[in-house]
Short mmCIF file of C-alpha atoms and ligand atoms in Angstrom, two decimals:
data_model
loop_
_atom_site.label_atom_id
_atom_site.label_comp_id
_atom_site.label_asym_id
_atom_site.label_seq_id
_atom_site.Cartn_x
_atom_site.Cartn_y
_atom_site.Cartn_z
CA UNK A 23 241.55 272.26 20.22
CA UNK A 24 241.48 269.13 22.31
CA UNK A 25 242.62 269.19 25.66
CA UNK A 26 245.98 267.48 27.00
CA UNK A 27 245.06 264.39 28.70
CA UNK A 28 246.34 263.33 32.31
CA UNK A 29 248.63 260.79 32.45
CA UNK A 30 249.54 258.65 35.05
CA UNK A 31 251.74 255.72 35.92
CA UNK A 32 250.45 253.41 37.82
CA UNK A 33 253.00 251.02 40.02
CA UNK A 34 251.97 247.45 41.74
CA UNK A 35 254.04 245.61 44.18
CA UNK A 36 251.88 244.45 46.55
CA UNK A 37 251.69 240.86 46.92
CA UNK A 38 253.52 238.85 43.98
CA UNK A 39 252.80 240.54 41.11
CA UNK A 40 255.19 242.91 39.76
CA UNK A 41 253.18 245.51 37.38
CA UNK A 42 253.28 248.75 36.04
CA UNK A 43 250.43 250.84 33.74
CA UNK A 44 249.85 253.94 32.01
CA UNK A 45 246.21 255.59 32.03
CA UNK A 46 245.11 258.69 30.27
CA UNK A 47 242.51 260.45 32.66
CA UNK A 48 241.46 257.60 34.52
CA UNK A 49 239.71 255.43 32.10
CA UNK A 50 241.80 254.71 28.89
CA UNK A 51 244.42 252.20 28.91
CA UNK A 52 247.52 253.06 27.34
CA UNK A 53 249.76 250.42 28.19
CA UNK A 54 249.96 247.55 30.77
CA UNK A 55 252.50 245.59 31.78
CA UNK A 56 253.73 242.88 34.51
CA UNK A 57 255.87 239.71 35.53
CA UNK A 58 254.13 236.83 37.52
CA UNK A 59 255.72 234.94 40.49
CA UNK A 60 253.48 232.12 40.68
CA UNK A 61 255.86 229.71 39.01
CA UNK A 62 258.31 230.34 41.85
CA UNK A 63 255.68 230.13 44.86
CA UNK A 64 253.86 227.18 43.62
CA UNK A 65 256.70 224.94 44.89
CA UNK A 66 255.84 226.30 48.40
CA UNK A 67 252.09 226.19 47.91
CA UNK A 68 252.08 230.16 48.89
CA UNK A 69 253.78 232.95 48.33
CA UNK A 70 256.97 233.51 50.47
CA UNK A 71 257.35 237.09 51.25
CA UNK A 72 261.47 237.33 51.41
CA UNK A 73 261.51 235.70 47.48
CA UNK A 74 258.41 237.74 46.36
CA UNK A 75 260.19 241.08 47.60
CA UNK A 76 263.78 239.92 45.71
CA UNK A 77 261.59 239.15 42.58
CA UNK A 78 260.30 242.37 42.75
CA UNK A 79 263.66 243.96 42.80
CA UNK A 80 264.56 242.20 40.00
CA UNK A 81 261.56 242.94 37.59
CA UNK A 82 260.01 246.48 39.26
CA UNK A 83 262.79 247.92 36.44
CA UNK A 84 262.25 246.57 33.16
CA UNK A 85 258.20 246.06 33.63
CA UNK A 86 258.07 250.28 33.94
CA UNK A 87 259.99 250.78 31.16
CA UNK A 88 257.62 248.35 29.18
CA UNK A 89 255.33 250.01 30.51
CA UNK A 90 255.96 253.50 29.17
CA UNK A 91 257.03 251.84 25.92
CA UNK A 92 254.00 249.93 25.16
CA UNK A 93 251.69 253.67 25.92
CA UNK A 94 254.69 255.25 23.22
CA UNK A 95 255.59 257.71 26.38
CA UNK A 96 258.39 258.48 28.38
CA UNK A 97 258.37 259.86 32.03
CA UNK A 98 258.79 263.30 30.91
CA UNK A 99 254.95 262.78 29.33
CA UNK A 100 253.63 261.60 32.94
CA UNK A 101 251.53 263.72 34.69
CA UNK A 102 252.11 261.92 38.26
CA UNK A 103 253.27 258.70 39.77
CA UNK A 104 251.08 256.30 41.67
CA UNK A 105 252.18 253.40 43.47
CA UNK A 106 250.59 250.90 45.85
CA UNK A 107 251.65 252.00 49.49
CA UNK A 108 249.02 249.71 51.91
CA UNK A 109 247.81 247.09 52.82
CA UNK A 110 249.99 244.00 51.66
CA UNK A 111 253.35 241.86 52.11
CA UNK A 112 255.34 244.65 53.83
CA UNK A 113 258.92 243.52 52.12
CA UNK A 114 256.72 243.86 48.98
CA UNK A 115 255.23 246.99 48.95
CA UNK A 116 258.36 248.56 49.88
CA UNK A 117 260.22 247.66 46.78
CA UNK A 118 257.14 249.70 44.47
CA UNK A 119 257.29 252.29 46.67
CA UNK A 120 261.15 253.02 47.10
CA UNK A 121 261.43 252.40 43.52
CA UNK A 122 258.03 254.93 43.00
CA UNK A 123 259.79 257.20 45.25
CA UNK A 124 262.99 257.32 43.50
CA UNK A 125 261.09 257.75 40.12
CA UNK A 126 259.33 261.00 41.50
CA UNK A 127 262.57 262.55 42.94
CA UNK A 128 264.32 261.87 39.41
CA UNK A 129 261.70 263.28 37.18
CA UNK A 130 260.50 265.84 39.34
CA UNK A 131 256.54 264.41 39.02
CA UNK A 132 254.35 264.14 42.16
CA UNK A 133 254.37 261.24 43.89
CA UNK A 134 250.45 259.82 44.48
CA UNK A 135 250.11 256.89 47.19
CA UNK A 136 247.38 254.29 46.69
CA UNK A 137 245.42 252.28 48.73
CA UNK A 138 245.16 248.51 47.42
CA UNK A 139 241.29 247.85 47.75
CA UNK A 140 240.51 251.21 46.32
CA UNK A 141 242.62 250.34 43.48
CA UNK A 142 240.43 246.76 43.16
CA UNK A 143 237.44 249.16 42.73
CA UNK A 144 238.85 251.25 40.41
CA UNK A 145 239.78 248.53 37.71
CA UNK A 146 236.27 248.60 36.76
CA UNK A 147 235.92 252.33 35.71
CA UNK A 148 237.99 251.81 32.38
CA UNK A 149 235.58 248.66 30.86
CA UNK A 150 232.23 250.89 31.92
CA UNK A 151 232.92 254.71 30.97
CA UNK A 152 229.58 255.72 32.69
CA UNK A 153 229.89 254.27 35.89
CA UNK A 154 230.44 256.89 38.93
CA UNK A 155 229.78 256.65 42.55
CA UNK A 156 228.06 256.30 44.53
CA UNK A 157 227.54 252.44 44.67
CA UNK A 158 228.42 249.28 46.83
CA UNK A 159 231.03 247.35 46.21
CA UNK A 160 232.08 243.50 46.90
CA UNK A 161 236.09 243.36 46.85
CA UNK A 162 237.05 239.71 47.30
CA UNK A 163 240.92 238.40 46.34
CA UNK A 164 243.62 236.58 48.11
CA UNK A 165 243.42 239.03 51.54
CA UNK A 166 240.10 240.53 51.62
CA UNK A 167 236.57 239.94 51.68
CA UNK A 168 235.10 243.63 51.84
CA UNK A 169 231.41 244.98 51.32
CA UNK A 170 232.23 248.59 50.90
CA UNK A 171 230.09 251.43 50.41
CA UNK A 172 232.02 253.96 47.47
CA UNK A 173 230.36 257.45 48.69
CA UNK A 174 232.96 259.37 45.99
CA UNK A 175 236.41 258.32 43.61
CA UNK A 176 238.01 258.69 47.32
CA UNK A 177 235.88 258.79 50.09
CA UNK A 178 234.35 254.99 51.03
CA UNK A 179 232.70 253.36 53.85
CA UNK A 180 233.41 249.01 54.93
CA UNK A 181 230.01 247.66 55.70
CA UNK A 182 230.89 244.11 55.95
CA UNK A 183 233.73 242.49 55.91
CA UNK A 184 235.86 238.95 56.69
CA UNK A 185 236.79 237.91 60.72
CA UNK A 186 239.10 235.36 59.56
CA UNK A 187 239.80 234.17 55.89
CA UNK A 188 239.40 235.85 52.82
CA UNK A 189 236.96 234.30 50.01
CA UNK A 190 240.21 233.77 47.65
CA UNK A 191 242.33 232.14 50.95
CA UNK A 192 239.31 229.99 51.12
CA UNK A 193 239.70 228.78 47.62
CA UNK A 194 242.95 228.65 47.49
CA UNK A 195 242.90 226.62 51.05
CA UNK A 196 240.26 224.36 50.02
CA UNK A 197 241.82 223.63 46.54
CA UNK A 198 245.51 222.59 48.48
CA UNK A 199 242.95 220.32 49.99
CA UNK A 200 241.70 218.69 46.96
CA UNK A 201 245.29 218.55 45.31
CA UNK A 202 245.25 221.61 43.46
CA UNK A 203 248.38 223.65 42.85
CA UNK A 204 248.55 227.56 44.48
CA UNK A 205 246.67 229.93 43.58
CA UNK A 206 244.12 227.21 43.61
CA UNK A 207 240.66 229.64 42.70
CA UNK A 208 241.18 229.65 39.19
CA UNK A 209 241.80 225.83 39.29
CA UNK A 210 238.33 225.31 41.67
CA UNK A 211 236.58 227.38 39.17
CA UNK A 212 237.42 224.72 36.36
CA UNK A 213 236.51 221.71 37.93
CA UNK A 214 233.23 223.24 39.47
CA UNK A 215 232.45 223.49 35.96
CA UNK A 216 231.88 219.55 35.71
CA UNK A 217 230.82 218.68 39.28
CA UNK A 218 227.19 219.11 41.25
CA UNK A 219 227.03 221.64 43.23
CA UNK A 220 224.22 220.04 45.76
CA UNK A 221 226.21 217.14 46.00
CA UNK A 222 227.22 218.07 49.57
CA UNK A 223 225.70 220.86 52.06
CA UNK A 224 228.70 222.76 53.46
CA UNK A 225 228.09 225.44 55.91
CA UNK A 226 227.18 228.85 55.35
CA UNK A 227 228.88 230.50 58.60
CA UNK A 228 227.50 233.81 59.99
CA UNK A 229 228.69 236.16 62.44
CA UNK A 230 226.72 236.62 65.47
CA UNK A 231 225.40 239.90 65.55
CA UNK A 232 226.98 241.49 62.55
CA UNK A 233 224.81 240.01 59.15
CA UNK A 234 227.23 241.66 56.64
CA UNK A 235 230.52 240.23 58.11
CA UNK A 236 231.58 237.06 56.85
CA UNK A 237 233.37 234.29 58.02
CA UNK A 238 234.93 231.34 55.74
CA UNK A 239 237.18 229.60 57.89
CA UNK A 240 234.35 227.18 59.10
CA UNK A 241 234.09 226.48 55.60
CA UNK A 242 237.48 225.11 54.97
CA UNK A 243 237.33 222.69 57.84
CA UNK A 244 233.74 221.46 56.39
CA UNK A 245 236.08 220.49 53.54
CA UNK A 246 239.03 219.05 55.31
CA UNK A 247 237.09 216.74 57.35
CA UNK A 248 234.71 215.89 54.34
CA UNK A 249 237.91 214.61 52.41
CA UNK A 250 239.42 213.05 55.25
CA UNK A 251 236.00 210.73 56.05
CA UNK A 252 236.04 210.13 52.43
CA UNK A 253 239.59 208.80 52.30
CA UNK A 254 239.38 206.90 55.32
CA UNK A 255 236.88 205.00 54.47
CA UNK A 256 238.80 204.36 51.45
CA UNK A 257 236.29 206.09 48.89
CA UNK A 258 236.87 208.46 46.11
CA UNK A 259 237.18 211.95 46.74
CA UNK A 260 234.48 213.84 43.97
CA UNK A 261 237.09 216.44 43.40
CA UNK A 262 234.26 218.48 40.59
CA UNK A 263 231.36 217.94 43.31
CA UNK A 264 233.24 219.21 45.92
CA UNK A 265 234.81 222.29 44.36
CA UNK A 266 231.16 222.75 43.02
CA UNK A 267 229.70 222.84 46.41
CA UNK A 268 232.43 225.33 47.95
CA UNK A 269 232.62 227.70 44.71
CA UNK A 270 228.52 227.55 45.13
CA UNK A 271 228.54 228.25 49.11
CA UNK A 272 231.10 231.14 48.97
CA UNK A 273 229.41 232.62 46.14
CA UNK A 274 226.03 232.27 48.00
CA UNK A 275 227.69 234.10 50.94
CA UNK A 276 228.37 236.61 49.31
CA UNK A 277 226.08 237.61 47.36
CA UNK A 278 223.84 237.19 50.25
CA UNK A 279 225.08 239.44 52.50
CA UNK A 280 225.78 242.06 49.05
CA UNK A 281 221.75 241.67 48.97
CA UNK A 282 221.39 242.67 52.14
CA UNK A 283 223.87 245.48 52.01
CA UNK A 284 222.45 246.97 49.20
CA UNK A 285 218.99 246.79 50.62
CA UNK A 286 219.91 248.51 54.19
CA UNK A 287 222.06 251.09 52.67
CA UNK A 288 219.50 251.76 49.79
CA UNK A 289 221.86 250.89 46.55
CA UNK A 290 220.77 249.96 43.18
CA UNK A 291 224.35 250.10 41.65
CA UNK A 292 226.71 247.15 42.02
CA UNK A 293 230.60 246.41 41.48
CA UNK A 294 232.32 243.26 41.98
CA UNK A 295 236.33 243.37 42.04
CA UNK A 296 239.29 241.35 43.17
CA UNK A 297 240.93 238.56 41.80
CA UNK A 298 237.59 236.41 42.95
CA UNK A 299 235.66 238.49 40.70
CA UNK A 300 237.02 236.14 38.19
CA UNK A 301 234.93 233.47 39.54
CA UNK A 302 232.38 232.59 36.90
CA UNK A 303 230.01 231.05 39.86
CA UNK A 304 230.02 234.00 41.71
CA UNK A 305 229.68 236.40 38.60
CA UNK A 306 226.65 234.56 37.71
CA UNK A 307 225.02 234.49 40.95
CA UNK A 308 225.92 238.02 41.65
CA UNK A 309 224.38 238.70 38.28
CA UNK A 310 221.20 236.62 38.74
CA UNK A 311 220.49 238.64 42.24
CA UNK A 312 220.70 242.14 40.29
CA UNK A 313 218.34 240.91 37.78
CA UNK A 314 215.77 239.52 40.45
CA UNK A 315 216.20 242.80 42.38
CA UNK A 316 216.46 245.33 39.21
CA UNK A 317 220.32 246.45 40.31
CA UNK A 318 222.84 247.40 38.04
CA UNK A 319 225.97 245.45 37.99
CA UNK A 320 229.34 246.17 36.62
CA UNK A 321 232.16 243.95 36.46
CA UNK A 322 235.72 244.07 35.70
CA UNK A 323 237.32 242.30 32.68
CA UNK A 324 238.86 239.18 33.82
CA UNK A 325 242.45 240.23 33.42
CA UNK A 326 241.68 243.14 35.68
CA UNK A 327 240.32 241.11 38.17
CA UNK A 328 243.60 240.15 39.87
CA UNK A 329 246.35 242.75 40.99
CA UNK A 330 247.35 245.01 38.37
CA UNK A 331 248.90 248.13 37.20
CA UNK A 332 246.11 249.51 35.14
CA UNK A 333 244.11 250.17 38.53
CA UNK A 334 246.83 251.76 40.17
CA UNK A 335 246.82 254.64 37.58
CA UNK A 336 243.33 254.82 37.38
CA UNK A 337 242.39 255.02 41.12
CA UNK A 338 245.91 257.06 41.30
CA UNK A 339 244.22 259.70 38.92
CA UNK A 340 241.35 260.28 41.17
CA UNK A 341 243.95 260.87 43.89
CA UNK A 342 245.75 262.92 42.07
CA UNK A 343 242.71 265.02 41.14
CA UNK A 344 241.85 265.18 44.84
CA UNK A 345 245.38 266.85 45.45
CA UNK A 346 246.32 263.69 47.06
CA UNK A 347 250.17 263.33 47.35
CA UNK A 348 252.99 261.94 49.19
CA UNK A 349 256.65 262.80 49.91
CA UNK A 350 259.95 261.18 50.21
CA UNK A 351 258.98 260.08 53.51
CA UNK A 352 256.13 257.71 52.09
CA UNK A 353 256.54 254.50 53.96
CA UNK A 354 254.68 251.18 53.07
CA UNK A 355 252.11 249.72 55.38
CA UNK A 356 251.16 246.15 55.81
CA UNK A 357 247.53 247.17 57.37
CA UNK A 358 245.50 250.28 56.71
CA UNK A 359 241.41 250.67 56.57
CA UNK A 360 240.33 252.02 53.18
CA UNK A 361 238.79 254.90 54.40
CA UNK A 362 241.80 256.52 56.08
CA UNK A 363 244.03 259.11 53.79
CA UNK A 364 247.74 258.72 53.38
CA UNK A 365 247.32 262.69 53.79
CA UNK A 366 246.61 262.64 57.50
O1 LIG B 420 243.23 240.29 43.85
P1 LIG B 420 244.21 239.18 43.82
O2 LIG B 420 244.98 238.93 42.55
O3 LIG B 420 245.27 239.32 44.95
C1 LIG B 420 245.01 239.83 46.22
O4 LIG B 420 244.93 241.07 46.37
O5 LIG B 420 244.84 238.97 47.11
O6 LIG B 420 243.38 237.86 44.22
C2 LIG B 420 243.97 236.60 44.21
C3 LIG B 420 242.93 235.59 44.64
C4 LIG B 420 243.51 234.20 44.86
O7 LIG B 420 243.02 233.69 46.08
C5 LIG B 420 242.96 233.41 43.68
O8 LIG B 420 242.81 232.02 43.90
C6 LIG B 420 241.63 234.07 43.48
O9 LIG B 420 241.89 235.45 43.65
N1 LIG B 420 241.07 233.79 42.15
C7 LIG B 420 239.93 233.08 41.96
C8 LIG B 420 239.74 232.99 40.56
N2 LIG B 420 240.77 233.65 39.95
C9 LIG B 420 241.57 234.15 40.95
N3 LIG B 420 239.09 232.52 42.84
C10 LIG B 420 238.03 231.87 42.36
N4 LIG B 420 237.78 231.73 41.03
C11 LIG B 420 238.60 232.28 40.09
N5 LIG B 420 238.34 232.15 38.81
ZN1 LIG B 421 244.74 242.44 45.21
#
């Protein structure tokens, strides 16, 4: 007789996507579903947090109930409810987890809180059924650049991590730049494709006394003031070259300091996640270090690079499995470190 699988919905709201998923026991996708907002932020070059939240409102609704649809359950077949409670947009995260919250005290189903970055991590297990920690991790999006040691499904460690923009910000900041609309990493991906990457030598910033911090907001002024010479002196800016020669310093960076990490803390198992994950020059370098150094890598598929609801439920099932839960007093937060528990 088989055994009844564990179900969860998973529930993102924490920056400006709106998503929902259903995962059976943490690694098979059932249904996933979402609305973008990047239409409506691209006018302001950046998401506005009072329009993202309203958006939210409007489409937290009818993306759940696609979501149960598409898996062919209802909430009666759930075994728990995750949602994203920390870190992000405040006015955000608040709308998943009110809406989350009013879910659980409807249906009766526990209520599982979910850190962000752990979810990042977790959007890997589904594409790679035989990975388990422990291994290092490199989560790099829109608000973090985080080496983080994954000791157990919940119990991690940051090694390294950024002191002022994230690899994604610097993208997306470097792309504005070059004329680019927002989110601009996808778009500096593309055109790195066709340009040189030695064409310029941008700095690779360190932080004084701390090798596996980063720090990428030297970086962005490299750019700035490399365009600005350019168009003053009335040349053409080489858009390709120059989005070639930041994708290949950030992705240097990084996988730099992931080298070292994994070195020091004696890892042979590596995970890349976030929406820069995505980044074909940093997947390929990434890759071309693990080979050299005989590490195992595992990536996410490129749809599950970016936020999602698919690794809400899956990180929510480990949660869940931990005994992790949360009340009706489960408030969003803007900041929290991975490694604290929404239990304490
Ligand atoms: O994980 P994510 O969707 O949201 C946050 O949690 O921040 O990451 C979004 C970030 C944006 O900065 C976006 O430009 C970047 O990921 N990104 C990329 C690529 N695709 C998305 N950056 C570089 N290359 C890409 N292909
Ligand atoms: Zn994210």
């Amino acid at each position: 007789m088989s055994q009844k699988q564990t179900l969860i919905l998973g529930i993102e709201s924490s920056c400006d996507d709106t998503a929902a998923a259903v995962v059976a026991n943490g690694r098979t996708i059932l249904s996933s579903a979402a609305a973008s907002q990047i239409e409506i932020h691209q006018k302001y070059g950046g998401v506005v947090p009072e329009i993202a939240s309203r958006c939210h409102a409007e489409s937290i609704d009818p993306v759940v109930s696609e979501a149960l649809e598409k898996a062919g359950v209802t909430l009666a077949d759930i075994d728990a409810i995750a949602v994203t409670a920390a870190p992000g947009l405040v006015g955000s995260l608040l709308v998943g987890v009110s809406y989350a919250k009013g879910l659980s005290y409807a249906s009766d189903k526990p209520l599982v809180p979910v850190h962000h970055i752990r979810s990042h991590i977790a959007s890997v297990y589904p594409a790679h059924p035989d990975l388990e920690p422990p291994f290092l991790a490199l989560v790099a999006s829109g608000g973090h650049s985080h080496i983080i040691e994954v000791k157990s499904y919940t119990e991690f460690r940051v090694l390294g991590r950024t002191r002022d923009d994230a690899a994604g910000e610097c993208f997306d900041k470097t792309a504005r730049v070059l004329g680019f609309p927002y989110p601009g990493g996808v778009y500096m991906d593309k055109a790195a494709k066709r340009g040189d990457p030695t064409a310029f030598v941008f700095p690779k910033c360190r932080v004084e006394g701390s090798e596996l911090d980063f720090s990428f907001s030297g970086l962005k002024t490299a750019v700035i003031n490399t365009v600005h010479n350019l168009e003053q002196k009335g040349e053409t800016v080489p858009i390709n070259d120059i989005a070639a020669c930041v994708q290949a310093t950030i992705a240097g960076v990084l996988t730099d300091h992931l080298a070292l990490a994994a070195e020091a803390y004696r890892h042979n198992k590596i995970l890349l996640a976030g929406g820069v994950a995505a980044n074909s020059g940093l997947r390929d370098t990434v890759a071309k270090m693990c080979a050299q150094k005989g590490y195992d890598l595992y990536l996410p598929p490129k749809n599950l690079c970016g936020d999602n609801g698919v690794m809400v439920a899956v990180q929510g099932y480990y949660e869940y499995i931990a005994g992790v839960r949360a009340g009706l007093d489960l408030n969003a937060s803007p900041t929290m470190d991975i490694a604290a528990s929404f239990m304490e």
